[in-house]
Structures are given as structure tokens and as C-alpha cells.
Amino acid sequence: MGFDEMDVDTIWQDGEFVDWEDAQVHVLTHGLHYGTGIFEGVRCYDTENGPAIFRWEDHLERFYQSGKPYDIDIPFSREELTEATKELIRRQDLESCYIRPVAFYGYEELGLNPSNCPVEVAIAVWPWGAYLGEEALEEGVDVSISSWRKYGSDQIPTNAKTTGPYVNSVLANLEATGNGYTEAIVLNGEGNVAEGPGENIFLVRDGEIYTTGLAESILDGITRQSIITIAEDLGYTVHDDATISRGELYTADELFFTGTAAEVTPIRSVDDTEIGAGTKGPVTDELQSKFFEVIERRTDEYAEWFDYV
């Protein structure tokens, strides 16, 4: 996570604010053994009008929707989770932070069926900068095509943000970083581009923007949705249901990642093949600049995307 333990000392767990080191679960927790949990990643930004959570309601909606395939019925209302999150940020006196809500089947009995296990919920916040590094936002990142494929939605729901299946992303990232790259690109079962391990991907060709569609085994990222909206408002043609072949990556004019963690990060090379001029391209630069203008609230546009603490 890369933060000083002194920066944060409280976690909200099952309705109570507890000390960071006391936020624990039983070793036989169902979610630990079988990956039966859901989570979100959200950013709170330091804006000109004070700390504001970016698209909180959209993240909260996905959080509750993610539980449906697993019969995870979150035992707290959206209002309770919202107030808990804001109070947590206030207690930590954070101007900006990363927010991690998680819900999972807890300890009662072990066995594949978790029906008798309680659903436990926790929220943590901590200071967090650029996920792929500050320099990556300007200079871009070097990525590789992973040998690990993204699972299909007929195997595990890809529209749910589930803890267990992220081992797929862990493997892809470990492989890429172990081979000297910053991040990976994961192909789907058909061999077409899916996404990054924790990011969606965009391609620019001849001034038009393409991003892989939901049927390509991707998570419908909220930053992805935001960039599509911003790009269209800037006058770009956006193909948001694209099928992108591996080969198209190498000949793209520009490539970039989006995500809560990655924000808008240029990709400067794929498998050591330089993309475009090997620097942040003009379309990526415009979208990134506009995105940061929006999240810093230097414009009145998209005011509905912000929930002030």
C-alpha cells in the first residue's frame, strides 16, 4: 500500500469504529478459504471545495450488485455505509485518500456452500498516490501481454468485483513485473484484448477512441465510464463496445489505461514495441488533463460525480 502506519489508525468494521490493528477476522473465515467476497476501490480527492468522493454512488451501486451472484446480502444500508465512510475520512483528517469497502462470508462453518456464514463488512481508508507511479502519468508505462487469460463471464461473473477471481490479476501482474514490465495486458478466452489486471484499456486510431466492450470479459470500470463521457463531450467518436485484437495494440496511435487506481495512464510500449512516438499521445494528454481538471473540481462540469465529505 505504501503508507505510513501512523497516517491511519481506524477501520470501520461491522458497524463499529475499531483500532487498525484490532480489525481482524477468524482464520477459518469462508472468504479467506474460498474467495467469497466483494470489494470496491474508490478515491476521495482534495478539491477546491474540500475532500470529495469521486462517483461514490456509482461505486456503491456496483458494490451491492456484485453481491447478487453470491447471495451476499449486505447487512447495512447505503446510507449507513456512506456515513461510515465519510466519518472515517473525517476521523483520519484526510484531504484525499483511497477507500476500500469489502464484504465477505465470515466464519461459521467450512464447506463450499456459505449459506450459514455471516456476511461481514469493513471499510478502510488510507493515503494513496499514483498507483503506477507519478512518472507513469507523464511518461507512460511499459507493458507485456500476459500468458494468463482472463476468465469468461460464463465461468465467473466479470461484471462483479469479487475478491477470489482477482488471483487472475495477481498472476498477470506478477508475471509482468517479474519480467521487468510495469503492468500486463490480459487477453480473453478468444485471444482478443480484455483489459489490464486492474485497469480498463483504451486505444486511439486515426483520432477515434476504442475501448473493449463488456462482452470481452471486462469489468465495466467507473473511470472507464467517466472517460467515455468526457471524450464524447470533447467531441471524440468513442467506440465503447469494441473488439480489439492483440495485433492492433502494436500498431495503435495511442494506448492508455483507466481505473480508480491508475486514473489515466499512458502506455508507451507493448512487448517492447513502441506505441506511437513512445510518449504520451495528444489524445491521451487531452483526456488526462480534462480528467484531472474534473476531479480537482476546477470546473463546474460533472458536479453530480462528487460527494463531499
PDB file of C-alpha atoms in Angstrom:
ATOM      1  CA  MET A   1       0.000   0.000   0.000  1.00  0.00           C
ATOM      2  CA  GLY A   2       2.941   2.273   0.589  1.00  0.00           C
ATOM      3  CA  PHE A   3       1.606   4.326   3.510  1.00  0.00           C
ATOM      4  CA  ASP A   4       2.906   5.089   6.978  1.00  0.00           C
ATOM      5  CA  GLU A   5       1.012   3.175   9.643  1.00  0.00           C
ATOM      6  CA  MET A   6       0.817   6.432  11.607  1.00  0.00           C
ATOM      7  CA  ASP A   7      -1.258   8.022   8.837  1.00  0.00           C
ATOM      8  CA  VAL A   8      -4.308   5.895   9.631  1.00  0.00           C
ATOM      9  CA  ASP A   9      -5.412   4.238  12.862  1.00  0.00           C
ATOM     10  CA  THR A  10      -9.097   3.366  12.461  1.00  0.00           C
ATOM     11  CA  ILE A  11     -11.200   0.962  10.392  1.00  0.00           C
ATOM     12  CA  TRP A  12     -14.975   0.659  10.280  1.00  0.00           C
ATOM     13  CA  GLN A  13     -15.938  -2.980  10.814  1.00  0.00           C
ATOM     14  CA  ASP A  14     -19.484  -4.327  11.069  1.00  0.00           C
ATOM     15  CA  GLY A  15     -20.941  -1.102  12.399  1.00  0.00           C
ATOM     16  CA  GLU A  16     -18.125  -0.115  14.756  1.00  0.00           C
ATOM     17  CA  PHE A  17     -15.024   2.047  14.511  1.00  0.00           C
ATOM     18  CA  VAL A  18     -12.124  -0.091  15.682  1.00  0.00           C
ATOM     19  CA  ASP A  19      -8.383   0.378  16.019  1.00  0.00           C
ATOM     20  CA  TRP A  20      -6.467  -0.532  12.866  1.00  0.00           C
ATOM     21  CA  GLU A  21      -4.601  -3.442  14.486  1.00  0.00           C
ATOM     22  CA  ASP A  22      -7.808  -4.817  16.028  1.00  0.00           C
ATOM     23  CA  ALA A  23      -9.675  -5.153  12.715  1.00  0.00           C
ATOM     24  CA  GLN A  24      -9.318  -8.928  12.444  1.00  0.00           C
ATOM     25  CA  VAL A  25     -11.241 -11.989  11.265  1.00  0.00           C
ATOM     26  CA  HIS A  26     -11.182 -15.663  12.181  1.00  0.00           C
ATOM     27  CA  VAL A  27      -8.619 -17.847  10.399  1.00  0.00           C
ATOM     28  CA  LEU A  28     -11.453 -20.104   9.192  1.00  0.00           C
ATOM     29  CA  THR A  29     -13.309 -17.225   7.535  1.00  0.00           C
ATOM     30  CA  HIS A  30     -15.119 -18.558   4.458  1.00  0.00           C
ATOM     31  CA  GLY A  31     -13.930 -15.663   2.294  1.00  0.00           C
ATOM     32  CA  LEU A  32     -10.302 -16.446   3.127  1.00  0.00           C
ATOM     33  CA  HIS A  33     -10.608 -20.075   2.056  1.00  0.00           C
ATOM     34  CA  TYR A  34     -12.897 -19.721  -0.972  1.00  0.00           C
ATOM     35  CA  GLY A  35     -12.591 -16.098  -2.122  1.00  0.00           C
ATOM     36  CA  THR A  36     -16.256 -15.378  -1.411  1.00  0.00           C
ATOM     37  CA  GLY A  37     -16.111 -11.640  -1.037  1.00  0.00           C
ATOM     38  CA  ILE A  38     -16.770  -8.437  -2.950  1.00  0.00           C
ATOM     39  CA  PHE A  39     -14.993  -5.124  -2.785  1.00  0.00           C
ATOM     40  CA  GLU A  40     -14.683  -1.653  -4.235  1.00  0.00           C
ATOM     41  CA  GLY A  41     -11.873   0.805  -4.797  1.00  0.00           C
ATOM     42  CA  VAL A  42     -12.839   4.467  -4.627  1.00  0.00           C
ATOM     43  CA  ARG A  43     -10.868   7.691  -4.464  1.00  0.00           C
ATOM     44  CA  CYS A  44     -11.535  10.769  -2.401  1.00  0.00           C
ATOM     45  CA  TYR A  45      -9.892  13.817  -3.946  1.00  0.00           C
ATOM     46  CA  ASP A  46      -8.685  17.057  -2.408  1.00  0.00           C
ATOM     47  CA  THR A  47     -10.731  19.539  -4.429  1.00  0.00           C
ATOM     48  CA  GLU A  48     -11.002  23.318  -4.306  1.00  0.00           C
ATOM     49  CA  ASN A  49     -14.210  22.796  -2.325  1.00  0.00           C
ATOM     50  CA  GLY A  50     -12.777  20.292   0.141  1.00  0.00           C
ATOM     51  CA  PRO A  51     -12.481  16.470   0.181  1.00  0.00           C
ATOM     52  CA  ALA A  52     -14.904  14.829  -2.273  1.00  0.00           C
ATOM     53  CA  ILE A  53     -15.516  11.151  -3.038  1.00  0.00           C
ATOM     54  CA  PHE A  54     -15.479  10.504  -6.784  1.00  0.00           C
ATOM     55  CA  ARG A  55     -18.612   8.785  -8.091  1.00  0.00           C
ATOM     56  CA  TRP A  56     -19.396   7.251  -4.720  1.00  0.00           C
ATOM     57  CA  GLU A  57     -22.994   6.367  -5.598  1.00  0.00           C
ATOM     58  CA  ASP A  58     -21.867   4.503  -8.714  1.00  0.00           C
ATOM     59  CA  HIS A  59     -19.284   2.541  -6.748  1.00  0.00           C
ATOM     60  CA  LEU A  60     -21.829   1.802  -4.039  1.00  0.00           C
ATOM     61  CA  GLU A  61     -24.331   0.576  -6.630  1.00  0.00           C
ATOM     62  CA  ARG A  62     -21.729  -1.783  -8.102  1.00  0.00           C
ATOM     63  CA  PHE A  63     -20.812  -2.969  -4.592  1.00  0.00           C
ATOM     64  CA  TYR A  64     -24.363  -4.093  -3.893  1.00  0.00           C
ATOM     65  CA  GLN A  65     -24.818  -5.500  -7.403  1.00  0.00           C
ATOM     66  CA  SER A  66     -21.574  -7.504  -7.086  1.00  0.00           C
ATOM     67  CA  GLY A  67     -23.043  -9.394  -4.159  1.00  0.00           C
ATOM     68  CA  LYS A  68     -26.030 -10.717  -6.080  1.00  0.00           C
ATOM     69  CA  PRO A  69     -24.428 -13.711  -7.846  1.00  0.00           C
ATOM     70  CA  TYR A  70     -23.056 -14.913  -4.498  1.00  0.00           C
ATOM     71  CA  ASP A  71     -26.191 -14.258  -2.407  1.00  0.00           C
ATOM     72  CA  ILE A  72     -24.177 -11.753  -0.392  1.00  0.00           C
ATOM     73  CA  ASP A  73     -26.849  -9.609   1.242  1.00  0.00           C
ATOM     74  CA  ILE A  74     -25.011  -6.633   2.733  1.00  0.00           C
ATOM     75  CA  PRO A  75     -26.496  -6.096   6.213  1.00  0.00           C
ATOM     76  CA  PHE A  76     -26.111  -2.323   6.117  1.00  0.00           C
ATOM     77  CA  SER A  77     -27.965   0.315   4.127  1.00  0.00           C
ATOM     78  CA  ARG A  78     -26.287   2.513   1.551  1.00  0.00           C
ATOM     79  CA  GLU A  79     -26.843   5.473   3.858  1.00  0.00           C
ATOM     80  CA  GLU A  80     -25.067   3.672   6.710  1.00  0.00           C
ATOM     81  CA  LEU A  81     -22.068   2.817   4.521  1.00  0.00           C
ATOM     82  CA  THR A  82     -21.938   6.372   3.183  1.00  0.00           C
ATOM     83  CA  GLU A  83     -21.953   7.955   6.617  1.00  0.00           C
ATOM     84  CA  ALA A  84     -19.445   5.405   7.932  1.00  0.00           C
ATOM     85  CA  THR A  85     -17.072   6.207   5.065  1.00  0.00           C
ATOM     86  CA  LYS A  86     -17.343   9.967   5.480  1.00  0.00           C
ATOM     87  CA  GLU A  87     -16.899   9.735   9.240  1.00  0.00           C
ATOM     88  CA  LEU A  88     -13.852   7.511   8.746  1.00  0.00           C
ATOM     89  CA  ILE A  89     -12.271  10.098   6.443  1.00  0.00           C
ATOM     90  CA  ARG A  90     -13.079  12.885   8.900  1.00  0.00           C
ATOM     91  CA  ARG A  91     -11.631  10.936  11.837  1.00  0.00           C
ATOM     92  CA  GLN A  92      -8.392  10.352   9.920  1.00  0.00           C
ATOM     93  CA  ASP A  93      -8.341  14.034   8.915  1.00  0.00           C
ATOM     94  CA  LEU A  94      -7.548  13.062   5.322  1.00  0.00           C
ATOM     95  CA  GLU A  95      -7.866  15.547   2.478  1.00  0.00           C
ATOM     96  CA  SER A  96      -7.511  12.799  -0.117  1.00  0.00           C
ATOM     97  CA  CYS A  97      -7.431   9.028   0.174  1.00  0.00           C
ATOM     98  CA  TYR A  98      -8.241   5.637  -1.259  1.00  0.00           C
ATOM     99  CA  ILE A  99     -11.389   3.941   0.062  1.00  0.00           C
ATOM    100  CA  ARG A 100     -11.735   0.158   0.284  1.00  0.00           C
ATOM    101  CA  PRO A 101     -15.168  -1.261   1.183  1.00  0.00           C
ATOM    102  CA  VAL A 102     -15.232  -5.064   1.424  1.00  0.00           C
ATOM    103  CA  ALA A 103     -17.954  -7.586   2.249  1.00  0.00           C
ATOM    104  CA  PHE A 104     -17.359 -11.306   2.625  1.00  0.00           C
ATOM    105  CA  TYR A 105     -18.685 -14.504   4.104  1.00  0.00           C
ATOM    106  CA  GLY A 106     -17.248 -14.852   7.588  1.00  0.00           C
ATOM    107  CA  TYR A 107     -16.717 -17.726   9.988  1.00  0.00           C
ATOM    108  CA  GLU A 108     -19.404 -20.236  10.900  1.00  0.00           C
ATOM    109  CA  GLU A 109     -18.554 -23.448   9.088  1.00  0.00           C
ATOM    110  CA  LEU A 110     -16.312 -24.530   6.246  1.00  0.00           C
ATOM    111  CA  GLY A 111     -17.626 -26.075   3.057  1.00  0.00           C
ATOM    112  CA  LEU A 112     -18.365 -24.697  -0.370  1.00  0.00           C
ATOM    113  CA  ASN A 113     -21.879 -23.520   0.451  1.00  0.00           C
ATOM    114  CA  PRO A 114     -21.617 -20.323   2.545  1.00  0.00           C
ATOM    115  CA  SER A 115     -25.336 -20.021   3.337  1.00  0.00           C
ATOM    116  CA  ASN A 116     -24.829 -20.428   7.090  1.00  0.00           C
ATOM    117  CA  CYS A 117     -21.943 -17.966   7.262  1.00  0.00           C
ATOM    118  CA  PRO A 118     -22.491 -14.354   8.325  1.00  0.00           C
ATOM    119  CA  VAL A 119     -21.740 -11.534   5.904  1.00  0.00           C
ATOM    120  CA  GLU A 120     -19.067  -9.275   7.377  1.00  0.00           C
ATOM    121  CA  VAL A 121     -18.422  -5.749   6.115  1.00  0.00           C
ATOM    122  CA  ALA A 122     -15.474  -3.413   6.590  1.00  0.00           C
ATOM    123  CA  ILE A 123     -14.295  -0.073   5.231  1.00  0.00           C
ATOM    124  CA  ALA A 124     -10.720   1.207   5.300  1.00  0.00           C
ATOM    125  CA  VAL A 125      -9.249   4.467   4.020  1.00  0.00           C
ATOM    126  CA  TRP A 126      -5.624   5.448   3.577  1.00  0.00           C
ATOM    127  CA  PRO A 127      -3.466   7.982   1.711  1.00  0.00           C
ATOM    128  CA  TRP A 128      -2.513   6.759  -1.735  1.00  0.00           C
ATOM    129  CA  GLY A 129      -0.863   8.464  -4.668  1.00  0.00           C
ATOM    130  CA  ALA A 130      -0.470   7.358  -8.274  1.00  0.00           C
ATOM    131  CA  TYR A 131      -0.877   3.565  -8.482  1.00  0.00           C
ATOM    132  CA  LEU A 132       1.661   3.023 -11.268  1.00  0.00           C
ATOM    133  CA  GLY A 133       3.924   5.856 -10.118  1.00  0.00           C
ATOM    134  CA  GLU A 134       3.787   9.621 -10.574  1.00  0.00           C
ATOM    135  CA  GLU A 135       6.203   9.480 -13.501  1.00  0.00           C
ATOM    136  CA  ALA A 136       3.916   6.991 -15.268  1.00  0.00           C
ATOM    137  CA  LEU A 137       1.200   9.617 -15.647  1.00  0.00           C
ATOM    138  CA  GLU A 138       3.565  11.699 -17.792  1.00  0.00           C
ATOM    139  CA  GLU A 139       5.984   9.225 -19.325  1.00  0.00           C
ATOM    140  CA  GLY A 140       3.715   6.210 -19.714  1.00  0.00           C
ATOM    141  CA  VAL A 141       4.320   2.579 -18.789  1.00  0.00           C
ATOM    142  CA  ASP A 142       5.865  -0.443 -20.464  1.00  0.00           C
ATOM    143  CA  VAL A 143       3.520  -3.423 -20.524  1.00  0.00           C
ATOM    144  CA  SER A 144       3.535  -7.005 -21.734  1.00  0.00           C
ATOM    145  CA  ILE A 145       0.840  -9.358 -22.958  1.00  0.00           C
ATOM    146  CA  SER A 146       0.187 -11.839 -20.193  1.00  0.00           C
ATOM    147  CA  SER A 147       0.280 -15.580 -20.762  1.00  0.00           C
ATOM    148  CA  TRP A 148      -2.625 -15.772 -18.292  1.00  0.00           C
ATOM    149  CA  ARG A 149      -6.049 -15.384 -19.922  1.00  0.00           C
ATOM    150  CA  LYS A 150      -8.994 -13.541 -18.419  1.00  0.00           C
ATOM    151  CA  TYR A 151     -11.819 -15.838 -17.338  1.00  0.00           C
ATOM    152  CA  GLY A 152     -15.131 -15.631 -19.174  1.00  0.00           C
ATOM    153  CA  SER A 153     -18.416 -14.434 -17.710  1.00  0.00           C
ATOM    154  CA  ASP A 154     -19.782 -17.966 -18.132  1.00  0.00           C
ATOM    155  CA  GLN A 155     -17.120 -19.103 -15.652  1.00  0.00           C
ATOM    156  CA  ILE A 156     -17.158 -16.276 -13.080  1.00  0.00           C
ATOM    157  CA  PRO A 157     -19.292 -13.110 -13.338  1.00  0.00           C
ATOM    158  CA  THR A 158     -16.996 -10.483 -14.833  1.00  0.00           C
ATOM    159  CA  ASN A 159     -19.371  -7.632 -14.004  1.00  0.00           C
ATOM    160  CA  ALA A 160     -18.967  -8.345 -10.274  1.00  0.00           C
ATOM    161  CA  LYS A 161     -15.904  -7.114  -8.390  1.00  0.00           C
ATOM    162  CA  THR A 162     -15.179 -10.316  -6.495  1.00  0.00           C
ATOM    163  CA  THR A 163     -12.174 -10.955  -4.254  1.00  0.00           C
ATOM    164  CA  GLY A 164     -11.297 -14.548  -5.238  1.00  0.00           C
ATOM    165  CA  PRO A 165     -11.053 -14.130  -9.011  1.00  0.00           C
ATOM    166  CA  TYR A 166      -8.513 -11.337  -8.582  1.00  0.00           C
ATOM    167  CA  VAL A 167      -5.900 -14.064  -8.238  1.00  0.00           C
ATOM    168  CA  ASN A 168      -6.091 -13.990 -12.051  1.00  0.00           C
ATOM    169  CA  SER A 169      -4.956 -10.365 -11.950  1.00  0.00           C
ATOM    170  CA  VAL A 170      -2.300 -11.127  -9.341  1.00  0.00           C
ATOM    171  CA  LEU A 171      -0.759 -13.783 -11.595  1.00  0.00           C
ATOM    172  CA  ALA A 172      -0.735 -11.442 -14.602  1.00  0.00           C
ATOM    173  CA  ASN A 173       0.859  -8.621 -12.628  1.00  0.00           C
ATOM    174  CA  LEU A 174       3.462 -10.895 -11.024  1.00  0.00           C
ATOM    175  CA  GLU A 175       4.451 -12.234 -14.433  1.00  0.00           C
ATOM    176  CA  ALA A 176       4.742  -8.754 -15.956  1.00  0.00           C
ATOM    177  CA  THR A 177       6.689  -7.163 -13.113  1.00  0.00           C
ATOM    178  CA  GLY A 178       8.879 -10.242 -12.791  1.00  0.00           C
ATOM    179  CA  ASN A 179       9.862  -9.776 -16.424  1.00  0.00           C
ATOM    180  CA  GLY A 180      10.699  -6.105 -15.952  1.00  0.00           C
ATOM    181  CA  TYR A 181       7.437  -4.504 -17.111  1.00  0.00           C
ATOM    182  CA  THR A 182       5.229  -2.160 -15.135  1.00  0.00           C
ATOM    183  CA  GLU A 183       1.948  -3.877 -15.903  1.00  0.00           C
ATOM    184  CA  ALA A 184       0.245  -6.505 -18.062  1.00  0.00           C
ATOM    185  CA  ILE A 185      -2.489  -6.641 -20.669  1.00  0.00           C
ATOM    186  CA  VAL A 186      -4.723  -9.681 -20.378  1.00  0.00           C
ATOM    187  CA  LEU A 187      -6.391 -11.387 -23.336  1.00  0.00           C
ATOM    188  CA  ASN A 188      -9.748 -13.139 -23.072  1.00  0.00           C
ATOM    189  CA  GLY A 189     -10.552 -16.741 -23.938  1.00  0.00           C
ATOM    190  CA  GLU A 190     -10.933 -15.847 -27.625  1.00  0.00           C
ATOM    191  CA  GLY A 191      -7.475 -14.271 -27.714  1.00  0.00           C
ATOM    192  CA  ASN A 192      -8.757 -10.722 -28.008  1.00  0.00           C
ATOM    193  CA  VAL A 193      -7.867  -7.891 -25.662  1.00  0.00           C
ATOM    194  CA  ALA A 194      -9.755  -7.826 -22.386  1.00  0.00           C
ATOM    195  CA  GLU A 195      -8.146  -5.319 -20.012  1.00  0.00           C
ATOM    196  CA  GLY A 196      -5.272  -4.807 -17.600  1.00  0.00           C
ATOM    197  CA  PRO A 197      -5.115  -6.730 -14.311  1.00  0.00           C
ATOM    198  CA  GLY A 198      -6.700  -3.769 -12.544  1.00  0.00           C
ATOM    199  CA  GLU A 199      -7.431  -1.364 -15.378  1.00  0.00           C
ATOM    200  CA  ASN A 200      -9.527  -0.950 -18.482  1.00  0.00           C
ATOM    201  CA  ILE A 201      -7.749  -0.205 -21.741  1.00  0.00           C
ATOM    202  CA  PHE A 202      -8.326   2.383 -24.482  1.00  0.00           C
ATOM    203  CA  LEU A 203      -6.885   2.519 -27.995  1.00  0.00           C
ATOM    204  CA  VAL A 204      -6.633   5.594 -30.231  1.00  0.00           C
ATOM    205  CA  ARG A 205      -6.526   5.223 -34.012  1.00  0.00           C
ATOM    206  CA  ASP A 206      -6.955   7.981 -36.589  1.00  0.00           C
ATOM    207  CA  GLY A 207      -8.375  10.333 -33.978  1.00  0.00           C
ATOM    208  CA  GLU A 208     -11.088   7.939 -32.835  1.00  0.00           C
ATOM    209  CA  ILE A 209     -11.193   6.140 -29.490  1.00  0.00           C
ATOM    210  CA  TYR A 210     -11.861   2.447 -28.928  1.00  0.00           C
ATOM    211  CA  THR A 211     -12.340   0.513 -25.698  1.00  0.00           C
ATOM    212  CA  THR A 212     -13.196  -3.126 -25.213  1.00  0.00           C
ATOM    213  CA  GLY A 213     -16.880  -3.931 -24.729  1.00  0.00           C
ATOM    214  CA  LEU A 214     -18.476  -5.698 -21.798  1.00  0.00           C
ATOM    215  CA  ALA A 215     -18.726  -8.966 -23.738  1.00  0.00           C
ATOM    216  CA  GLU A 216     -14.907  -9.096 -23.882  1.00  0.00           C
ATOM    217  CA  SER A 217     -14.707 -10.311 -20.237  1.00  0.00           C
ATOM    218  CA  ILE A 218     -14.057  -6.932 -18.652  1.00  0.00           C
ATOM    219  CA  LEU A 219     -15.184  -5.123 -15.557  1.00  0.00           C
ATOM    220  CA  ASP A 220     -17.227  -2.060 -16.512  1.00  0.00           C
ATOM    221  CA  GLY A 221     -14.919   0.370 -14.766  1.00  0.00           C
ATOM    222  CA  ILE A 222     -16.336   3.600 -13.401  1.00  0.00           C
ATOM    223  CA  THR A 223     -13.284   5.561 -14.539  1.00  0.00           C
ATOM    224  CA  ARG A 224     -13.830   3.887 -17.923  1.00  0.00           C
ATOM    225  CA  GLN A 225     -17.388   5.232 -17.969  1.00  0.00           C
ATOM    226  CA  SER A 226     -16.131   8.670 -16.941  1.00  0.00           C
ATOM    227  CA  ILE A 227     -13.539   8.843 -19.725  1.00  0.00           C
ATOM    228  CA  ILE A 228     -16.099   7.741 -22.313  1.00  0.00           C
ATOM    229  CA  THR A 229     -18.380  10.578 -21.203  1.00  0.00           C
ATOM    230  CA  ILE A 230     -15.576  13.149 -21.115  1.00  0.00           C
ATOM    231  CA  ALA A 231     -14.255  12.086 -24.533  1.00  0.00           C
ATOM    232  CA  GLU A 232     -17.677  12.287 -26.148  1.00  0.00           C
ATOM    233  CA  ASP A 233     -18.274  15.689 -24.556  1.00  0.00           C
ATOM    234  CA  LEU A 234     -14.965  16.835 -26.060  1.00  0.00           C
ATOM    235  CA  GLY A 235     -16.222  15.771 -29.482  1.00  0.00           C
ATOM    236  CA  TYR A 236     -14.410  12.476 -29.945  1.00  0.00           C
ATOM    237  CA  THR A 237     -16.007   9.453 -31.566  1.00  0.00           C
ATOM    238  CA  VAL A 238     -15.865   6.679 -28.968  1.00  0.00           C
ATOM    239  CA  HIS A 239     -16.403   3.018 -29.820  1.00  0.00           C
ATOM    240  CA  ASP A 240     -17.188   1.649 -26.354  1.00  0.00           C
ATOM    241  CA  ASP A 241     -18.169  -1.837 -27.474  1.00  0.00           C
ATOM    242  CA  ALA A 242     -15.073  -2.669 -29.460  1.00  0.00           C
ATOM    243  CA  THR A 243     -13.357  -5.972 -30.070  1.00  0.00           C
ATOM    244  CA  ILE A 244      -9.616  -5.306 -30.168  1.00  0.00           C
ATOM    245  CA  SER A 245      -7.199  -7.938 -31.453  1.00  0.00           C
ATOM    246  CA  ARG A 246      -3.759  -8.370 -29.952  1.00  0.00           C
ATOM    247  CA  GLY A 247      -2.142  -7.234 -33.177  1.00  0.00           C
ATOM    248  CA  GLU A 248      -3.993  -3.913 -33.112  1.00  0.00           C
ATOM    249  CA  LEU A 249      -2.197  -2.959 -29.918  1.00  0.00           C
ATOM    250  CA  TYR A 250       1.208  -2.790 -31.598  1.00  0.00           C
ATOM    251  CA  THR A 251       0.011  -0.514 -34.414  1.00  0.00           C
ATOM    252  CA  ALA A 252      -2.159   1.806 -32.307  1.00  0.00           C
ATOM    253  CA  ASP A 253      -1.515   5.527 -32.411  1.00  0.00           C
ATOM    254  CA  GLU A 254      -2.003   5.655 -28.638  1.00  0.00           C
ATOM    255  CA  LEU A 255      -2.927   3.330 -25.791  1.00  0.00           C
ATOM    256  CA  PHE A 256      -3.843   4.148 -22.213  1.00  0.00           C
ATOM    257  CA  PHE A 257      -5.163   2.530 -19.053  1.00  0.00           C
ATOM    258  CA  THR A 258      -8.010   3.831 -16.918  1.00  0.00           C
ATOM    259  CA  GLY A 259      -9.037   2.860 -13.412  1.00  0.00           C
ATOM    260  CA  THR A 260      -9.638   4.187  -9.933  1.00  0.00           C
ATOM    261  CA  ALA A 261      -6.053   3.325  -9.066  1.00  0.00           C
ATOM    262  CA  ALA A 262      -4.416   4.019 -12.451  1.00  0.00           C
ATOM    263  CA  GLU A 263      -6.608   7.082 -13.228  1.00  0.00           C
ATOM    264  CA  VAL A 264      -5.473   7.827 -16.833  1.00  0.00           C
ATOM    265  CA  THR A 265      -2.072   6.281 -17.511  1.00  0.00           C
ATOM    266  CA  PRO A 266      -0.438   6.252 -20.972  1.00  0.00           C
ATOM    267  CA  ILE A 267       1.061   3.024 -22.350  1.00  0.00           C
ATOM    268  CA  ARG A 268       4.309   3.720 -24.165  1.00  0.00           C
ATOM    269  CA  SER A 269       5.218   0.176 -25.224  1.00  0.00           C
ATOM    270  CA  VAL A 270       3.700  -3.303 -25.513  1.00  0.00           C
ATOM    271  CA  ASP A 271       6.076  -6.272 -25.568  1.00  0.00           C
ATOM    272  CA  ASP A 272       8.938  -3.818 -26.193  1.00  0.00           C
ATOM    273  CA  THR A 273       7.144  -2.423 -29.254  1.00  0.00           C
ATOM    274  CA  GLU A 274       6.933   1.352 -29.060  1.00  0.00           C
ATOM    275  CA  ILE A 275       3.395   2.731 -29.285  1.00  0.00           C
ATOM    276  CA  GLY A 276       3.130   5.815 -31.478  1.00  0.00           C
ATOM    277  CA  ALA A 277       6.043   8.081 -30.652  1.00  0.00           C
ATOM    278  CA  GLY A 278       6.688   6.215 -27.411  1.00  0.00           C
ATOM    279  CA  THR A 279       5.406   9.121 -25.341  1.00  0.00           C
ATOM    280  CA  LYS A 280       2.033  10.307 -24.062  1.00  0.00           C
ATOM    281  CA  GLY A 281      -0.024  10.975 -27.182  1.00  0.00           C
ATOM    282  CA  PRO A 282      -2.104  14.113 -27.822  1.00  0.00           C
ATOM    283  CA  VAL A 283      -5.499  12.453 -27.320  1.00  0.00           C
ATOM    284  CA  THR A 284      -4.376  10.757 -24.122  1.00  0.00           C
ATOM    285  CA  ASP A 285      -2.912  14.049 -22.935  1.00  0.00           C
ATOM    286  CA  GLU A 286      -6.143  15.949 -23.567  1.00  0.00           C
ATOM    287  CA  LEU A 287      -8.291  13.326 -21.854  1.00  0.00           C
ATOM    288  CA  GLN A 288      -5.916  13.024 -18.909  1.00  0.00           C
ATOM    289  CA  SER A 289      -5.732  16.792 -18.466  1.00  0.00           C
ATOM    290  CA  LYS A 290      -9.501  17.117 -18.622  1.00  0.00           C
ATOM    291  CA  PHE A 291      -9.954  14.241 -16.191  1.00  0.00           C
ATOM    292  CA  PHE A 292      -7.665  15.835 -13.603  1.00  0.00           C
ATOM    293  CA  GLU A 293      -9.345  19.183 -14.156  1.00  0.00           C
ATOM    294  CA  VAL A 294     -12.663  17.497 -13.398  1.00  0.00           C
ATOM    295  CA  ILE A 295     -11.536  15.569 -10.312  1.00  0.00           C
ATOM    296  CA  GLU A 296      -9.836  18.611  -8.830  1.00  0.00           C
ATOM    297  CA  ARG A 297     -13.177  20.414  -9.321  1.00  0.00           C
ATOM    298  CA  ARG A 298     -11.602  23.206 -11.338  1.00  0.00           C
ATOM    299  CA  THR A 299     -14.749  23.163 -13.433  1.00  0.00           C
ATOM    300  CA  ASP A 300     -18.464  23.068 -12.642  1.00  0.00           C
ATOM    301  CA  GLU A 301     -18.983  20.222 -15.104  1.00  0.00           C
ATOM    302  CA  TYR A 302     -19.907  16.780 -13.801  1.00  0.00           C
ATOM    303  CA  ALA A 303     -20.760  18.126 -10.343  1.00  0.00           C
ATOM    304  CA  GLU A 304     -23.029  15.111  -9.829  1.00  0.00           C
ATOM    305  CA  TRP A 305     -19.946  12.891  -9.768  1.00  0.00           C
ATOM    306  CA  PHE A 306     -18.827  14.238  -6.389  1.00  0.00           C
ATOM    307  CA  ASP A 307     -19.965  13.501  -2.866  1.00  0.00           C
ATOM    308  CA  TYR A 308     -18.410  15.927  -0.400  1.00  0.00           C
ATOM    309  CA  VAL A 309     -17.162  14.664   2.922  1.00  0.00           C
TER     310      VAL A 309
END
